Structures are given as structure tokens and as C-alpha cells.
mmCIF file of C-alpha atoms in Angstrom:
data_model
loop_
_atom_site.group_PDB
_atom_site.id
_atom_site.type_symbol
_atom_site.label_atom_id
_atom_site.label_comp_id
_atom_site.label_asym_id
_atom_site.label_seq_id
_atom_site.Cartn_x
_atom_site.Cartn_y
_atom_site.Cartn_z
ATOM 1 C CA GLU E 1 17.648 101.807 273.004
ATOM 2 C CA VAL E 2 18.806 105.674 272.727
ATOM 3 C CA GLN E 3 22.338 105.736 271.104
ATOM 4 C CA LEU E 4 24.731 108.365 269.794
ATOM 5 C CA VAL E 5 27.291 106.833 267.561
ATOM 6 C CA GLN E 6 30.206 108.727 266.460
ATOM 7 C CA SER E 7 32.622 108.159 263.768
ATOM 8 C CA GLY E 8 35.950 106.739 264.008
ATOM 9 C CA ALA E 9 39.338 108.423 265.300
ATOM 10 C CA GLU E 10 41.042 110.999 262.691
ATOM 11 C CA VAL E 11 44.603 112.065 262.035
ATOM 12 C CA LYS E 12 45.129 115.102 260.045
ATOM 13 C CA LYS E 13 47.995 117.547 259.162
ATOM 14 C CA PRO E 14 47.456 121.107 259.893
ATOM 15 C CA GLY E 15 45.465 123.163 257.386
ATOM 16 C CA GLU E 16 43.326 120.106 256.151
ATOM 17 C CA SER E 17 39.450 119.841 256.662
ATOM 18 C CA LEU E 18 37.442 117.396 258.777
ATOM 19 C CA ARG E 19 33.951 116.523 259.214
ATOM 20 C CA ILE E 20 32.951 114.142 262.195
ATOM 21 C CA SER E 21 29.677 112.595 262.636
ATOM 22 C CA CYS E 22 27.180 111.494 265.366
ATOM 23 C CA LYS E 23 24.454 109.265 264.190
ATOM 24 C CA ALA E 24 21.348 109.090 266.727
ATOM 25 C CA SER E 25 19.008 106.385 267.124
ATOM 26 C CA GLY E 26 16.235 104.977 269.262
ATOM 27 C CA TYR E 27 14.495 108.453 269.594
ATOM 28 C CA SER E 28 12.907 111.482 267.494
ATOM 29 C CA PHE E 29 16.154 113.081 266.022
ATOM 30 C CA ILE E 30 13.991 116.194 264.962
ATOM 31 C CA SER E 31 12.769 116.679 268.283
ATOM 32 C CA TYR E 32 15.855 116.829 270.415
ATOM 33 C CA TRP E 33 18.729 119.485 270.478
ATOM 34 C CA ILE E 34 22.549 118.051 269.810
ATOM 35 C CA GLY E 35 25.513 119.543 271.446
ATOM 36 C CA TRP E 36 29.126 119.052 270.874
ATOM 37 C CA VAL E 37 31.745 118.981 273.549
ATOM 38 C CA ARG E 38 35.702 119.111 273.274
ATOM 39 C CA GLN E 39 38.046 117.822 275.906
ATOM 40 C CA MET E 40 41.555 118.444 275.032
ATOM 41 C CA PRO E 41 44.012 115.772 276.495
ATOM 42 C CA GLY E 42 44.153 115.763 280.118
ATOM 43 C CA LYS E 43 41.949 118.643 280.246
ATOM 44 C CA GLY E 44 38.050 119.289 281.304
ATOM 45 C CA LEU E 45 34.881 119.718 279.145
ATOM 46 C CA GLU E 46 34.164 122.614 276.945
ATOM 47 C CA TRP E 47 30.642 123.054 275.185
ATOM 48 C CA MET E 48 31.272 123.900 271.800
ATOM 49 C CA GLY E 49 27.513 124.684 270.609
ATOM 50 C CA THR E 50 24.380 122.871 269.733
ATOM 51 C CA ILE E 51 22.163 122.468 266.978
ATOM 52 C CA TYR E 52 18.267 121.576 266.747
ATOM 53 C CA PRO E 53 17.721 119.198 263.770
ATOM 54 C CA GLY E 54 14.074 120.104 263.479
ATOM 55 C CA ASP E 55 14.716 123.284 261.969
ATOM 56 C CA SER E 56 18.725 123.573 262.004
ATOM 57 C CA ASP E 57 18.966 126.488 264.775
ATOM 58 C CA THR E 58 22.466 126.477 265.737
ATOM 59 C CA ARG E 59 23.951 128.119 268.725
ATOM 60 C CA TYR E 60 27.729 128.326 269.435
ATOM 61 C CA SER E 61 30.005 129.300 272.273
ATOM 62 C CA PRO E 62 31.910 132.502 271.563
ATOM 63 C CA SER E 63 34.883 130.635 271.955
ATOM 64 C CA PHE E 64 34.344 128.392 268.982
ATOM 65 C CA GLN E 65 32.137 130.986 266.723
ATOM 66 C CA GLY E 66 33.780 131.099 263.313
ATOM 67 C CA GLN E 67 36.199 128.066 263.995
ATOM 68 C CA VAL E 68 34.058 125.203 263.427
ATOM 69 C CA THR E 69 30.508 124.721 261.828
ATOM 70 C CA ILE E 70 27.529 122.432 263.445
ATOM 71 C CA SER E 71 25.225 120.986 260.826
ATOM 72 C CA ALA E 72 22.698 118.199 260.805
ATOM 73 C CA ASP E 73 20.962 116.042 258.222
ATOM 74 C CA LYS E 74 17.597 114.953 259.466
ATOM 75 C CA SER E 75 16.868 112.863 256.687
ATOM 76 C CA ILE E 76 19.688 110.364 258.164
ATOM 77 C CA GLY E 77 19.537 111.073 261.662
ATOM 78 C CA THR E 78 22.958 112.471 261.845
ATOM 79 C CA ALA E 79 24.826 115.687 263.303
ATOM 80 C CA TYR E 80 28.147 116.695 262.245
ATOM 81 C CA LEU E 81 31.172 118.999 263.592
ATOM 82 C CA GLN E 82 33.291 120.354 260.745
ATOM 83 C CA TRP E 83 36.837 122.374 260.415
ATOM 84 C CA GLY E 84 37.855 124.077 257.360
ATOM 85 C CA SER E 85 41.506 124.210 258.352
ATOM 86 C CA LEU E 86 42.627 122.396 261.206
ATOM 87 C CA LYS E 87 45.254 123.396 263.635
ATOM 88 C CA ALA E 88 47.434 121.514 265.999
ATOM 89 C CA SER E 89 45.683 122.950 269.013
ATOM 90 C CA ASP E 90 42.299 121.415 267.616
ATOM 91 C CA THR E 91 43.994 118.038 268.746
ATOM 92 C CA ALA E 92 41.281 116.531 271.189
ATOM 93 C CA MET E 93 38.566 114.074 271.892
ATOM 94 C CA TYR E 94 35.152 115.624 270.717
ATOM 95 C CA TYR E 95 31.727 114.173 272.205
ATOM 96 C CA CYS E 96 28.300 114.786 270.954
ATOM 97 C CA ALA E 97 25.688 114.727 273.430
ATOM 98 C CA ARG E 98 21.683 114.981 273.784
ATOM 99 C CA PRO E 99 19.874 116.614 276.492
ATOM 100 C CA ASN E 100 17.402 114.535 278.628
ATOM 101 C CA HIS E 101 13.988 116.694 277.510
ATOM 102 C CA TYR E 102 12.857 117.191 273.913
ATOM 103 C CA GLY E 103 12.627 120.886 272.393
ATOM 104 C CA SER E 104 14.905 122.435 275.199
ATOM 105 C CA ALA E 105 18.570 123.389 274.937
ATOM 106 C CA ARG E 106 18.349 124.237 278.426
ATOM 107 C CA GLU E 107 18.447 120.565 279.533
ATOM 108 C CA PRO E 108 21.545 118.818 280.867
ATOM 109 C CA PHE E 109 22.990 115.704 278.718
ATOM 110 C CA ASP E 110 21.901 112.585 279.525
ATOM 111 C CA VAL E 111 22.991 110.632 276.212
ATOM 112 C CA TRP E 112 26.657 111.089 275.075
ATOM 113 C CA GLY E 113 28.313 109.273 271.973
ATOM 114 C CA GLN E 114 31.538 107.595 272.591
ATOM 115 C CA GLY E 115 34.022 110.528 271.593
ATOM 116 C CA THR E 116 35.648 110.727 268.230
ATOM 117 C CA MET E 117 39.404 111.517 268.643
ATOM 118 C CA VAL E 118 41.138 113.966 266.172
ATOM 119 C CA THR E 119 44.801 114.338 266.164
ATOM 120 C CA VAL E 120 46.264 117.258 264.166
ATOM 121 C CA SER E 121 50.042 116.961 263.686
ATOM 122 C CA SER E 122 52.324 117.522 260.799
ATOM 123 C CA ASP X 1 29.490 134.063 280.334
ATOM 124 C CA ILE X 2 28.779 132.165 283.544
ATOM 125 C CA VAL X 3 32.141 131.002 285.179
ATOM 126 C CA MET X 4 31.810 127.649 287.396
ATOM 127 C CA THR X 5 34.627 127.158 289.721
ATOM 128 C CA GLN X 6 34.846 123.717 291.400
ATOM 129 C CA SER X 7 36.965 122.887 294.626
ATOM 130 C CA PRO X 8 39.017 121.273 295.373
ATOM 131 C CA ASP X 9 41.127 120.214 292.227
ATOM 132 C CA SER X 10 41.236 116.815 293.774
ATOM 133 C CA LEU X 11 40.756 114.787 296.917
ATOM 134 C CA ALA X 12 41.942 111.543 298.382
ATOM 135 C CA VAL X 13 39.124 109.464 300.622
ATOM 136 C CA SER X 14 39.183 106.601 302.489
ATOM 137 C CA LEU X 15 36.432 103.920 301.255
ATOM 138 C CA GLY X 16 33.543 104.279 303.187
ATOM 139 C CA GLU X 17 34.245 107.748 303.912
ATOM 140 C CA ARG X 18 32.444 110.984 302.643
ATOM 141 C CA ALA X 19 33.597 112.999 299.909
ATOM 142 C CA THR X 20 32.188 116.774 299.091
ATOM 143 C CA ILE X 21 32.772 118.588 296.092
ATOM 144 C CA ASN X 22 32.071 122.263 295.751
ATOM 145 C CA CYS X 23 30.904 124.243 292.740
ATOM 146 C CA LYS X 24 30.388 128.261 292.433
ATOM 147 C CA SER X 25 28.826 130.021 289.738
ATOM 148 C CA SER X 26 29.771 133.620 288.956
ATOM 149 C CA GLN X 27 26.135 134.350 288.684
ATOM 150 C CA SER X 28 22.912 132.737 289.897
ATOM 151 C CA VAL X 29 21.540 129.807 287.782
ATOM 152 C CA LEU X 30 18.278 129.732 289.696
ATOM 153 C CA TYR X 31 15.414 130.451 287.287
ATOM 154 C CA SER X 32 12.699 132.381 289.301
ATOM 155 C CA SER X 33 9.941 131.187 287.197
ATOM 156 C CA ASN X 34 10.057 127.576 288.019
ATOM 157 C CA ASN X 35 12.222 127.983 291.106
ATOM 158 C CA LYS X 36 14.670 125.517 289.217
ATOM 159 C CA ASN X 37 18.666 125.682 289.727
ATOM 160 C CA TYR X 38 19.915 124.600 286.283
ATOM 161 C CA LEU X 39 23.066 122.788 287.178
ATOM 162 C CA ALA X 40 24.011 119.440 286.893
ATOM 163 C CA TRP X 41 26.764 116.753 287.978
ATOM 164 C CA TYR X 42 28.642 114.454 285.703
ATOM 165 C CA GLN X 43 31.169 111.677 286.438
ATOM 166 C CA GLN X 44 33.789 110.904 284.068
ATOM 167 C CA LYS X 45 36.076 107.798 284.309
ATOM 168 C CA PRO X 46 39.047 107.392 282.328
ATOM 169 C CA GLY X 47 38.388 106.507 278.742
ATOM 170 C CA GLN X 48 34.676 107.151 279.194
ATOM 171 C CA PRO X 49 32.272 109.768 278.253
ATOM 172 C CA PRO X 50 31.034 111.763 281.172
ATOM 173 C CA LYS X 51 27.864 110.492 282.702
ATOM 174 C CA LEU X 52 24.916 112.445 284.227
ATOM 175 C CA LEU X 53 24.550 112.203 287.996
ATOM 176 C CA ILE X 54 22.587 115.006 289.202
ATOM 177 C CA TYR X 55 20.329 117.604 287.798
ATOM 178 C CA TRP X 56 18.446 120.668 289.072
ATOM 179 C CA ALA X 57 21.221 120.700 291.451
ATOM 180 C CA SER X 58 19.198 117.771 293.531
ATOM 181 C CA THR X 59 17.600 115.282 291.050
ATOM 182 C CA ARG X 60 19.195 112.031 291.016
ATOM 183 C CA GLU X 61 19.546 110.390 287.381
ATOM 184 C CA SER X 62 17.721 107.145 287.239
ATOM 185 C CA GLY X 63 19.960 104.215 288.091
ATOM 186 C CA VAL X 64 22.367 106.597 290.005
ATOM 187 C CA PRO X 65 23.099 104.920 293.751
ATOM 188 C CA ASP X 66 21.647 107.043 296.201
ATOM 189 C CA ARG X 67 24.952 107.455 298.146
ATOM 190 C CA PHE X 68 25.340 110.436 295.478
ATOM 191 C CA SER X 69 23.350 113.663 296.346
ATOM 192 C CA GLY X 70 23.404 117.383 295.282
ATOM 193 C CA SER X 71 22.414 120.302 297.249
ATOM 194 C CA GLY X 72 22.745 123.870 297.168
ATOM 195 C CA SER X 73 21.012 127.216 295.282
ATOM 196 C CA GLY X 74 21.560 130.052 293.478
ATOM 197 C CA THR X 75 25.473 130.302 293.262
ATOM 198 C CA ASP X 76 26.641 127.642 295.752
ATOM 199 C CA PHE X 77 26.470 123.791 295.203
ATOM 200 C CA THR X 78 27.641 120.899 296.549
ATOM 201 C CA LEU X 79 28.083 117.151 295.297
ATOM 202 C CA THR X 80 28.402 114.541 298.220
ATOM 203 C CA ILE X 81 29.166 110.739 297.996
ATOM 204 C CA SER X 82 28.152 109.574 301.487
ATOM 205 C CA SER X 83 30.279 106.448 301.485
ATOM 206 C CA LEU X 84 32.986 106.173 298.901
ATOM 207 C CA GLN X 85 33.401 103.092 296.910
ATOM 208 C CA ALA X 86 36.037 101.831 294.550
ATOM 209 C CA GLU X 87 34.167 102.470 291.455
ATOM 210 C CA ASP X 88 33.610 106.065 292.181
ATOM 211 C CA VAL X 89 37.464 106.874 291.566
ATOM 212 C CA ALA X 90 36.697 109.626 288.683
ATOM 213 C CA VAL X 91 36.473 113.237 287.879
ATOM 214 C CA TYR X 92 33.406 114.970 288.807
ATOM 215 C CA TYR X 93 32.380 118.142 286.993
ATOM 216 C CA CYS X 94 29.415 120.860 287.502
ATOM 217 C CA GLN X 95 27.642 122.227 284.725
ATOM 218 C CA GLN X 96 25.305 125.240 284.389
ATOM 219 C CA PHE X 97 22.815 125.305 281.602
ATOM 220 C CA HIS X 98 20.840 128.242 282.795
ATOM 221 C CA SER X 99 22.393 131.037 280.329
ATOM 222 C CA ILE X 100 23.187 129.476 276.824
ATOM 223 C CA PRO X 101 25.291 130.081 274.926
ATOM 224 C CA PRO X 102 27.443 129.115 276.335
ATOM 225 C CA VAL X 103 26.845 126.011 278.346
ATOM 226 C CA THR X 104 30.034 125.916 281.082
ATOM 227 C CA PHE X 105 31.557 123.530 283.030
ATOM 228 C CA GLY X 106 33.461 123.515 286.303
ATOM 229 C CA GLY X 107 37.218 122.600 285.944
ATOM 230 C CA GLY X 108 36.671 119.289 287.467
ATOM 231 C CA THR X 109 37.688 117.637 290.570
ATOM 232 C CA LYS X 110 39.517 114.036 290.597
ATOM 233 C CA VAL X 111 38.407 111.692 293.462
ATOM 234 C CA GLU X 112 40.933 108.935 294.705
ATOM 235 C CA ILE X 113 41.256 106.336 297.459
ATOM 236 C CA LYS X 114 43.239 107.274 300.109
#
């Protein structure tokens, strides 16, 4: 079964760093892009960026470029989303998702992680 | 960036009646080399991740009931639920994946039972 399993909920203070994870199973991790999507409380979906684990090619939304870092460790089939200094406005649910066809980022997401809730509060 | 605009923001439909959601893109999402519209529809229920319903504007994802259908081309698209069921209460999003980065989503349409 193809699955993306994300790390658990986090509660952090402003200024702290954080890395959340997305572990893939059931398919060839290096052959599919993985994207990250933010959903702020009560709001819609925002695409943050995507990575191709095969060669670490990474694309960011201009809205998130410089604010987060997307990475992947192909030896353990895991993608990451990282912040260097969190803000209260980073409070949101974060989803990882995989496109429905290998090798292309220009595909819809047919597999989603369960989401990781990040709360940033002093 | 391609801006995706959905309408209405919400709608209430009686059980068994038709629900229609519109999505307009600020630029065409039709790729001329393969004649495909890079447009998808998702359903999101409370507390769940989004679920892919339709892609290439009109191709139903495996396992999606046939009461869900997508249509349109270029910049104007529609998701239709032909006979609304109680389990269809959700927020629906359109998404373009023609021009990345970034992929962009519509603002969402909340569907409720009248």
C-alpha cells in the first residue's frame, strides 16, 4: 500500500527551529516528486514547494522561498520541511503529498499524508 | 502566478439535487502539445487531508463515484455533483498544475445540505 506517514503535532515558541517529516512507503521514493501544502486554521490550501528525491531538485513557491527548506533523505525514504525561526503566523496544518505519476511535478496529488499540526505560540 | 477563482464560496443543496461549482483560471491551463487541461478537483472533509476527485479537468480518479464529473477547458471549469448525497458535504478545491512553481489552488467552495 502506498502511504505517506507524517510526524506528530508540534508546539513551539516563536524563534525556535523545527523540522517535520514525511515517510514514504509502498513505492519507489526516488521516482516521484513530493510536495508540501500549508493549510492555516479555517483557510484554504497553499502549495509551498516540491522536491524530487532522486536528485534533490527542489522548487519553491515564491511565497515560501527563503522561509522554509524542503529536503529529502532517499536512504530512509523521508522528506522534510524545516524552519529556522518560527513565527506565530506559521501556525497551520502541513501536508505532504505525492503526484499520481512518477517523474513529473506537473501532476495532481493522489496520495496525501495525514497532516502535521504546527502551533507556534509564546 | 496563475490565480484560481472559485464560485460560489458556499452553497446549500437538497439531497438528491445537483451541485455545481465553478473555477476560473487567470491564464489558460490547456497544454497545447498534448491537449490536456492541467486542472484537478479535490474534496476535503473536516479533519481529513484533501482527496483527489478529478484530474485533466474531466478524468475521474479511480473509486470516485460517477455522480462527480468535471468539465471545461482553457480557463473555465466546472465540478458537478449530479445527485448530492449526505457524504458529499465537504469543501471542494480546484488546482492548476500547468505552471509551476507555484501550483495554485482555488479558495474553496463549501457544500452543505439544504
